C-alpha positions as semicolon CSV with decimal commas, in nm:
position;residue;x (nm);y (nm);z (nm)
1;X;-0,913;-2,070;2,387
2;X;-1,109;-1,807;2,195
3;X;-1,230;-1,927;1,857
4;X;-1,112;-1,735;1,555
5;X;-1,406;-1,630;1,343
6;X;-1,373;-1,696;0,968
7;X;-1,334;-1,382;0,760
8;X;-1,424;-1,312;0,401
9;X;-1,117;-1,204;0,205
10;X;-1,290;-1,071;-0,106
11;X;-1,455;-0,739;-0,186
12;X;-1,725;-0,623;-0,428
13;X;-1,605;-0,662;-0,786
14;X;-1,390;-0,969;-0,723
15;X;-1,507;-1,256;-0,942
16;X;-1,388;-1,571;-1,119
17;X;-1,453;-1,617;-1,492
18;X;-1,408;-1,970;-1,639
19;X;-1,200;-1,997;-1,952
20;X;-0,856;-2,080;-2,084
21;X;-0,697;-1,945;-1,879
22;X;-0,934;-1,876;-1,591
23;X;-0,958;-1,500;-1,531
24;X;-1,003;-1,353;-1,182
25;X;-1,112;-0,993;-1,135
26;X;-0,889;-0,841;-0,867
27;X;-0,918;-0,462;-0,889
28;X;-1,213;-0,257;-1,011
29;X;-1,159;0,042;-1,241
30;X;-1,225;0,297;-0,962
31;X;-0,973;0,117;-0,739
32;X;-0,710;0,125;-1,014
33;X;-0,768;0,494;-1,088
34;X;-0,748;0,569;-0,716
35;X;-0,423;0,373;-0,688
36;X;-0,252;0,543;-0,982
37;X;-0,352;0,894;-0,872
38;X;-0,195;0,815;-0,535
39;X;0,115;0,670;-0,700
40;X;0,163;0,973;-0,927
41;X;0,121;1,209;-0,631
42;X;0,383;1,016;-0,432
43;X;0,633;1,035;-0,720
44;X;0,574;1,409;-0,772
45;X;0,602;1,476;-0,400
46;X;0,923;1,275;-0,377
47;X;1,084;1,460;-0,667
48;X;0,972;1,806;-0,558
49;X;1,056;1,734;-0,195
50;X;1,404;1,603;-0,275
51;X;1,472;1,912;-0,488
52;X;1,425;2,124;-0,173
53;X;1,602;1,879;0,057
54;X;1,960;1,951;-0,050
55;X;2,130;2,199;-0,289
56;X;2,280;1,912;-0,489
57;X;1,927;1,803;-0,581
58;X;1,800;2,149;-0,672
59;X;1,821;2,061;-1,042
60;X;1,504;1,857;-0,994
61;X;1,309;2,182;-0,970
62;X;1,352;2,210;-1,348
63;X;1,091;1,934;-1,376
64;X;0,834;2,171;-1,224
65;X;0,937;2,502;-1,379
66;X;1,181;2,635;-1,120
67;X;1,233;2,668;-0,748
68;X;0,948;2,905;-0,668
69;X;0,689;2,703;-0,857
70;X;0,816;2,380;-0,700
71;X;0,783;2,525;-0,351
72;X;0,433;2,651;-0,429
73;X;0,288;2,333;-0,581
74;X;0,452;2,080;-0,346
75;X;0,197;2,123;-0,065
76;X;-0,095;2,129;-0,309
77;X;0,014;1,794;-0,451
78;X;0,011;1,681;-0,089
79;X;-0,351;1,792;-0,059
80;X;-0,443;1,580;-0,361
81;X;-0,254;1,287;-0,206
82;X;-0,450;1,318;0,118
83;X;-0,787;1,281;-0,053
84;X;-0,662;1,012;-0,291
85;X;-0,502;0,801;-0,019
86;X;-0,806;0,848;0,203
87;X;-1,011;0,690;-0,075
88;X;-0,770;0,396;-0,086
89;X;-0,770;0,363;0,292
90;X;-1,149;0,348;0,314
91;X;-1,154;0,099;0,028
92;X;-0,886;-0,142;0,152
93;X;-0,841;-0,111;0,528
94;X;-1,066;-0,403;0,627
95;X;-0,880;-0,647;0,403
96;X;-0,551;-0,529;0,551
97;X;-0,638;-0,605;0,912
98;X;-0,372;-0,819;1,079
99;X;-0,445;-1,189;1,125
100;X;-0,271;-1,481;1,294
101;X;-0,156;-1,627;0,962
102;X;0,026;-1,304;0,882
103;X;0,264;-1,360;1,173
104;X;0,341;-1,709;1,040
105;X;0,392;-1,567;0,690
106;X;0,645;-1,312;0,816
107;X;0,825;-1,572;1,028
108;X;0,889;-1,766;0,707
109;X;1,033;-1,472;0,515
110;X;1,314;-1,688;0,382
111;X;1,059;-1,911;0,209
112;X;0,888;-1,598;0,075
113;X;1,214;-1,474;-0,079
114;X;1,290;-1,820;-0,218
115;X;0,936;-1,841;-0,365
116;X;0,858;-2,159;-0,167
117;X;0,485;-2,089;-0,173
118;X;0,400;-2,442;-0,059
119;X;0,567;-2,378;0,279
120;X;0,359;-2,067;0,351
121;X;0,008;-2,039;0,497
122;X;-0,269;-1,976;0,244
123;X;-0,299;-1,605;0,176
124;X;-0,614;-1,396;0,141
125;X;-0,638;-1,100;-0,094
126;X;-0,332;-0,937;0,065
127;X;-0,029;-1,100;0,220
128;X;0,153;-0,979;0,532
129;X;0,410;-0,788;0,327
130;X;0,139;-0,592;0,147
131;X;-0,029;-0,520;0,480
132;X;0,295;-0,387;0,627
133;X;0,329;-0,151;0,330
134;X;-0,034;-0,040;0,362
135;X;-0,018;0,042;0,733
136;X;0,331;0,193;0,708
137;X;0,219;0,431;0,434
138;X;-0,098;0,514;0,627
139;X;0,105;0,616;0,931
140;X;0,376;0,796;0,733
141;X;0,130;0,995;0,525
142;X;-0,060;1,098;0,839
143;X;0,265;1,230;0,992
144;X;0,371;1,396;0,666
145;X;0,038;1,575;0,636
146;X;0,048;1,693;0,997
147;X;0,402;1,825;0,976
148;X;0,337;1,962;0,628
149;X;0,060;2,185;0,764
150;X;0,296;2,319;1,031
151;X;0,559;2,422;0,773
152;X;0,314;2,554;0,509
153;X;0,412;2,913;0,575
154;X;0,171;3,084;0,341
155;X;-0,137;2,969;0,527
156;X;-0,030;2,844;0,871
157;X;0,288;3,027;0,977
158;X;0,092;3,247;1,220
159;X;-0,027;2,943;1,416
160;X;0,311;2,787;1,493
161;X;0,633;2,913;1,647
162;X;0,971;2,903;1,472
163;X;1,098;2,617;1,696
164;X;0,783;2,416;1,619
165;X;0,832;2,472;1,246
166;X;1,196;2,364;1,267
167;X;1,104;2,041;1,445
168;X;0,827;1,983;1,189
169;X;1,075;2,026;0,902
170;X;1,308;1,769;1,059
171;X;1,030;1,516;1,121
172;X;0,877;1,581;0,776
173;X;1,210;1,514;0,604
174;X;1,277;1,196;0,802
175;X;0,928;1,056;0,739
176;X;0,959;1,142;0,370
177;X;1,277;0,933;0,346
178;X;1,099;0,641;0,514
179;X;0,799;0,681;0,281
180;X;1,022;0,679;-0,027
181;X;1,195;0,365;0,102
182;X;0,863;0,186;0,160
183;X;0,745;0,293;-0,186
184;X;1,063;0,151;-0,346
185;X;1,009;-0,182;-0,168
186;X;0,646;-0,184;-0,284
187;X;0,741;-0,123;-0,648
188;X;1,021;-0,381;-0,637
189;X;0,786;-0,646;-0,493
190;X;0,525;-0,569;-0,760
191;X;0,783;-0,621;-1,033
192;X;0,943;-0,923;-0,865
193;X;0,615;-1,116;-0,837
194;X;0,522;-1,140;-1,202
195;X;0,160;-1,051;-1,269
196;X;0,119;-0,814;-0,975
197;X;0,200;-0,499;-1,169
198;X;-0,021;-0,589;-1,464
199;X;-0,309;-0,665;-1,227
200;X;-0,318;-0,300;-1,121
201;X;-0,328;-0,199;-1,489
202;X;-0,572;-0,452;-1,633
203;X;-0,765;-0,527;-1,316
204;X;-0,747;-0,906;-1,341
205;X;-0,510;-1,200;-1,290
206;X;-0,507;-1,559;-1,408
207;X;-0,651;-1,838;-1,198
208;X;-0,304;-1,993;-1,175
209;X;-0,157;-1,671;-1,036
210;X;-0,435;-1,641;-0,778
211;X;-0,396;-2,007;-0,677
212;X;-0,021;-1,971;-0,626
213;X;-0,007;-1,634;-0,447
214;X;-0,352;-1,576;-0,288
215;X;-0,509;-1,921;-0,256
216;X;-0,744;-1,842;0,034
217;X;-0,886;-1,547;-0,162
218;X;-0,943;-1,762;-0,472
219;X;-1,107;-2,042;-0,274
220;X;-1,350;-1,800;-0,115
221;X;-1,439;-1,652;-0,452
222;X;-1,513;-1,999;-0,588
223;X;-1,706;-2,128;-0,287
224;X;-1,865;-1,798;-0,190
225;X;-1,783;-1,839;0,178
226;X;-1,485;-1,799;0,412
227;X;-1,285;-2,094;0,535
228;X;-1,350;-2,179;0,899
229;X;-1,006;-2,181;1,071
230;X;-1,146;-2,420;1,338
231;X;-1,275;-2,672;1,087
232;X;-1,143;-3,022;1,145
233;X;-1,019;-2,950;1,497
234;X;-1,117;-3,182;1,780
235;X;-1,255;-3,067;2,114
236;X;-0,920;-3,149;2,275
237;X;-0,745;-2,909;2,041
């Protein structure tokens, strides 16, 4: 059986500060700014996109100054999103790689929903749910950008046929609905697990919060080394 190499779950800027209570740095200022730019772009894209999705939602164009302005700025907000999310992707992708414990975590989703943390495997900086959101949004945004280029008539209409643009509109709309759904789940989870939302504002959490929700991450910050998953196993195992 192939041995699983221990991995370090922390990133530069993560640190533990003794005190009452213990404070744990979780997100640096650049990471938080990057996150909130991405979040604002997603909200603006959702509102402007929905306003063009169906006549009953056209009133949302009033938020942007009218239909013509909404149609003009929607793709440019998408451009900002691309660069902002790319920054997040490069910053967080390694810590969101799938691990064996993540499968166990998802298989015990009932315990997750019931907040039975003691029945779950120790979690690194991100749990399986957060990883699913990360990779789902990465894929969805990639598809949205690709199809968005196809239907951006002002600059790219000459490169694609009408049938291609129609298919792109259909795919773009469907992926946008999925992206909005994933975003809603992400926001709900951040509010549901108390302390998660404030961590992305202040940049730190308490030691108690880290111990309960991301114990493996906290242990590695304290010891300065990853936990060997093969430690304590016999040769027969």
